[in-house]
Amino acid sequence: MTLTASASGFPGGMQMDGQKASEQTLRPFPSSDNPSTIKDDSVTIYILAAGNKLGLSIWDSKAPAKLQFHGLQYFPPDPNYVIHARWIPYTPPRVETHASILGISNQSTVPGVAEFVLEGKRFRVEPLDRDETSLQFPLADRTNGASTYGGGRYLHTAYPSHGLGHPGTIVLNMNRLYNPPCAFTHSVNCTLAPAQNRLTVAINAGEKKY
């Protein structure tokens, strides 16, 4: 994708990667570790790639929602929601396709599953994203749409006790459940919790509905 100017040229204050804007090829996220940044006044724009589709991630430091932000609300911490789950690795890891809130399918490599019992029910939940030190679980539960965001919440955890490729334990601290970006704006794409990550109990822990 190439950034080109209109007949009148680029706006005077517009910058590309911190420099005066000029015609050049844009580097989208996440295919590039250093995505292109377009900035004009309070607005910053990134190019996003999802499969064969492109989108814009637009951040405005002067947006009314940001200027009128009044903080977040949480359930009181509850030690009963600090769950020591059994980690079961997938050998080899599984490549799975998952739905997103904007209807764009995403693929992820799933290294394993966390198994635990809560309120007498057995659950097996999968992380759909990770970095060098943590895993991300999109989770849904019976509070969604009532006291918590209707699209579910996310949970970050440390790696399992013996790494991703070996059986072990993993701590799921539900008190750290947080709202995905789509809880605050309709103009962002979020991965939805897959069927196995939809818990048939109410998790009265973590971040409440905004």
XYZ file of C-alpha atoms in Angstrom:
210
model
C 0.000 0.000 0.000
C 1.412 3.369 -1.021
C 0.779 6.727 0.611
C 0.237 9.358 -2.081
C -0.590 13.045 -1.882
C -3.620 14.828 -3.318
C -3.198 17.437 -6.032
C -2.575 20.067 -3.359
C 0.061 17.948 -1.609
C 0.195 16.642 1.943
C -1.167 18.752 4.822
C 1.564 20.994 6.209
C 1.747 19.370 9.653
C 1.419 15.772 8.519
C 4.278 13.426 9.460
C 5.281 9.945 8.356
C 7.396 7.988 10.853
C 8.336 11.247 12.558
C 9.408 12.978 9.348
C 7.622 15.319 6.940
C 5.131 13.233 4.936
C 6.207 12.024 1.492
C 5.062 9.399 -0.988
C 6.217 5.971 0.157
C 5.119 2.374 0.731
C 3.346 1.806 4.038
C 4.305 -1.041 6.375
C 1.165 -2.583 7.934
C 0.814 -4.199 11.353
C 1.289 -7.055 12.215
C 3.210 -8.149 9.102
C 5.859 -5.559 9.984
C 7.575 -5.311 13.374
C 7.954 -1.589 12.659
C 4.603 -0.475 11.181
C 4.301 2.902 9.471
C 2.975 5.764 11.594
C 1.030 8.665 10.081
C 0.459 11.640 12.366
C -1.365 14.942 11.928
C -2.017 17.144 14.971
C -3.689 14.935 17.630
C -4.464 12.051 15.245
C -2.160 9.036 14.763
C -2.927 6.349 12.150
C -1.556 2.818 11.645
C -2.299 0.455 8.772
C -3.630 -2.945 9.856
C -3.535 -6.149 7.809
C -5.995 -8.984 8.511
C -5.759 -11.749 5.939
C -6.369 -10.115 2.561
C -8.023 -7.051 4.108
C -6.528 -3.722 5.178
C -7.834 -1.343 7.797
C -6.937 1.818 9.677
C -6.226 2.078 13.387
C -6.938 5.709 14.289
C -5.945 7.201 17.646
C -7.011 10.729 18.621
C -5.588 12.145 21.846
C -8.349 14.784 21.796
C -11.253 12.379 21.216
C -14.301 13.140 23.426
C -14.310 9.572 24.810
C -10.725 10.059 26.003
C -11.228 13.552 27.400
C -14.405 12.466 29.225
C -12.954 9.205 30.587
C -13.942 8.719 34.241
C -12.034 5.571 35.176
C -12.775 1.854 35.398
C -14.736 -0.267 37.885
C -13.713 -3.681 39.266
C -15.144 -6.457 41.395
C -13.475 -6.792 44.816
C -10.482 -9.179 44.619
C -11.480 -12.752 45.427
C -8.832 -15.416 46.152
C -11.298 -18.111 45.043
C -10.778 -16.907 41.476
C -7.015 -17.534 41.550
C -7.126 -20.863 39.732
C -4.197 -23.274 39.467
C -5.078 -25.081 36.256
C -3.529 -28.117 34.626
C -1.577 -27.252 31.462
C -1.920 -29.831 28.656
C 0.318 -29.094 25.640
C -0.773 -29.832 22.091
C 1.839 -31.872 20.252
C 2.186 -30.428 17.709
C 0.523 -27.032 18.388
C -2.788 -26.572 16.599
C -3.541 -23.893 14.014
C -7.121 -22.761 14.566
C -9.412 -20.173 12.991
C -11.418 -17.875 15.241
C -14.094 -15.241 14.708
C -13.741 -11.571 15.558
C -16.273 -8.916 16.486
C -16.081 -7.376 12.980
C -16.602 -10.741 11.279
C -12.978 -11.111 10.169
C -11.572 -14.602 10.725
C -8.185 -14.821 12.413
C -5.777 -17.728 12.575
C -3.683 -18.469 15.643
C -1.287 -21.174 16.738
C -2.618 -22.717 19.951
C 0.121 -24.357 22.070
C -2.142 -26.171 24.517
C -5.114 -26.004 26.849
C -5.637 -25.089 30.527
C -7.972 -27.480 32.391
C -9.633 -26.662 35.721
C -12.741 -27.229 37.822
C -14.883 -24.285 38.948
C -18.190 -24.556 40.798
C -18.153 -28.294 40.188
C -17.787 -27.935 36.418
C -14.743 -28.892 34.366
C -13.472 -26.421 31.763
C -10.718 -26.448 29.142
C -9.724 -23.026 27.787
C -7.194 -22.146 25.075
C -4.873 -19.151 24.705
C -5.206 -17.561 21.286
C -2.273 -15.147 21.460
C 1.094 -14.906 23.178
C 4.340 -12.986 23.427
C 7.730 -13.976 24.849
C 6.520 -14.113 28.456
C 2.719 -14.336 28.544
C -0.395 -15.950 27.080
C -3.723 -14.281 26.285
C -7.058 -16.048 26.833
C -10.274 -14.513 25.412
C -12.958 -15.660 27.866
C -16.716 -15.328 28.118
C -18.916 -16.081 31.136
C -22.434 -15.630 32.490
C -21.819 -12.033 33.642
C -21.298 -10.803 30.048
C -23.973 -8.341 28.980
C -25.043 -7.738 32.591
C -22.294 -6.589 34.962
C -19.477 -7.071 32.421
C -18.901 -6.289 28.750
C -21.154 -8.338 26.456
C -18.357 -9.414 24.125
C -16.363 -11.141 26.857
C -13.049 -10.247 28.494
C -9.368 -11.072 28.130
C -6.917 -12.619 30.588
C -3.130 -12.505 30.445
C -1.160 -15.189 32.268
C 2.458 -16.169 32.743
C 3.702 -19.254 30.903
C 2.989 -22.694 32.431
C 5.332 -23.995 35.137
C 7.330 -26.209 32.728
C 6.970 -24.176 29.547
C 4.519 -24.473 26.683
C 5.704 -27.832 25.415
C 5.483 -29.829 28.658
C 2.667 -30.747 31.065
C 2.526 -28.529 34.127
C 0.381 -25.978 35.915
C -0.725 -22.482 34.900
C -2.235 -19.792 37.126
C -5.466 -18.213 35.850
C -6.099 -15.210 38.088
C -9.622 -14.193 37.086
C -9.288 -11.039 39.187
C -7.160 -9.752 36.299
C -9.831 -10.154 33.613
C -9.989 -6.950 31.582
C -12.104 -5.457 28.825
C -10.835 -5.684 25.229
C -10.544 -2.442 23.202
C -13.899 -3.078 21.520
C -15.582 -2.464 24.892
C -14.742 1.221 24.450
C -15.212 1.785 20.695
C -16.972 0.093 17.784
C -14.082 0.939 15.464
C -11.696 -1.814 16.513
C -11.439 -5.532 15.810
C -11.281 -7.981 18.736
C -11.025 -11.767 18.770
C -14.104 -13.385 20.297
C -13.917 -16.203 22.808
C -14.213 -19.561 20.990
C -16.832 -22.067 22.119
C -14.518 -23.881 24.560
C -13.616 -20.572 26.248
C -17.253 -19.708 27.016
C -17.683 -20.568 30.686
C -21.145 -21.617 31.876
C -20.624 -19.927 35.258
C -20.585 -16.281 36.385
C -17.078 -14.915 36.990
C -17.697 -12.051 39.412
C -14.115 -10.897 39.228
C -11.995 -8.498 37.231
C -13.092 -5.475 35.224
C -16.764 -4.513 35.064
C -18.738 -3.047 32.151
C -17.551 0.432 31.111
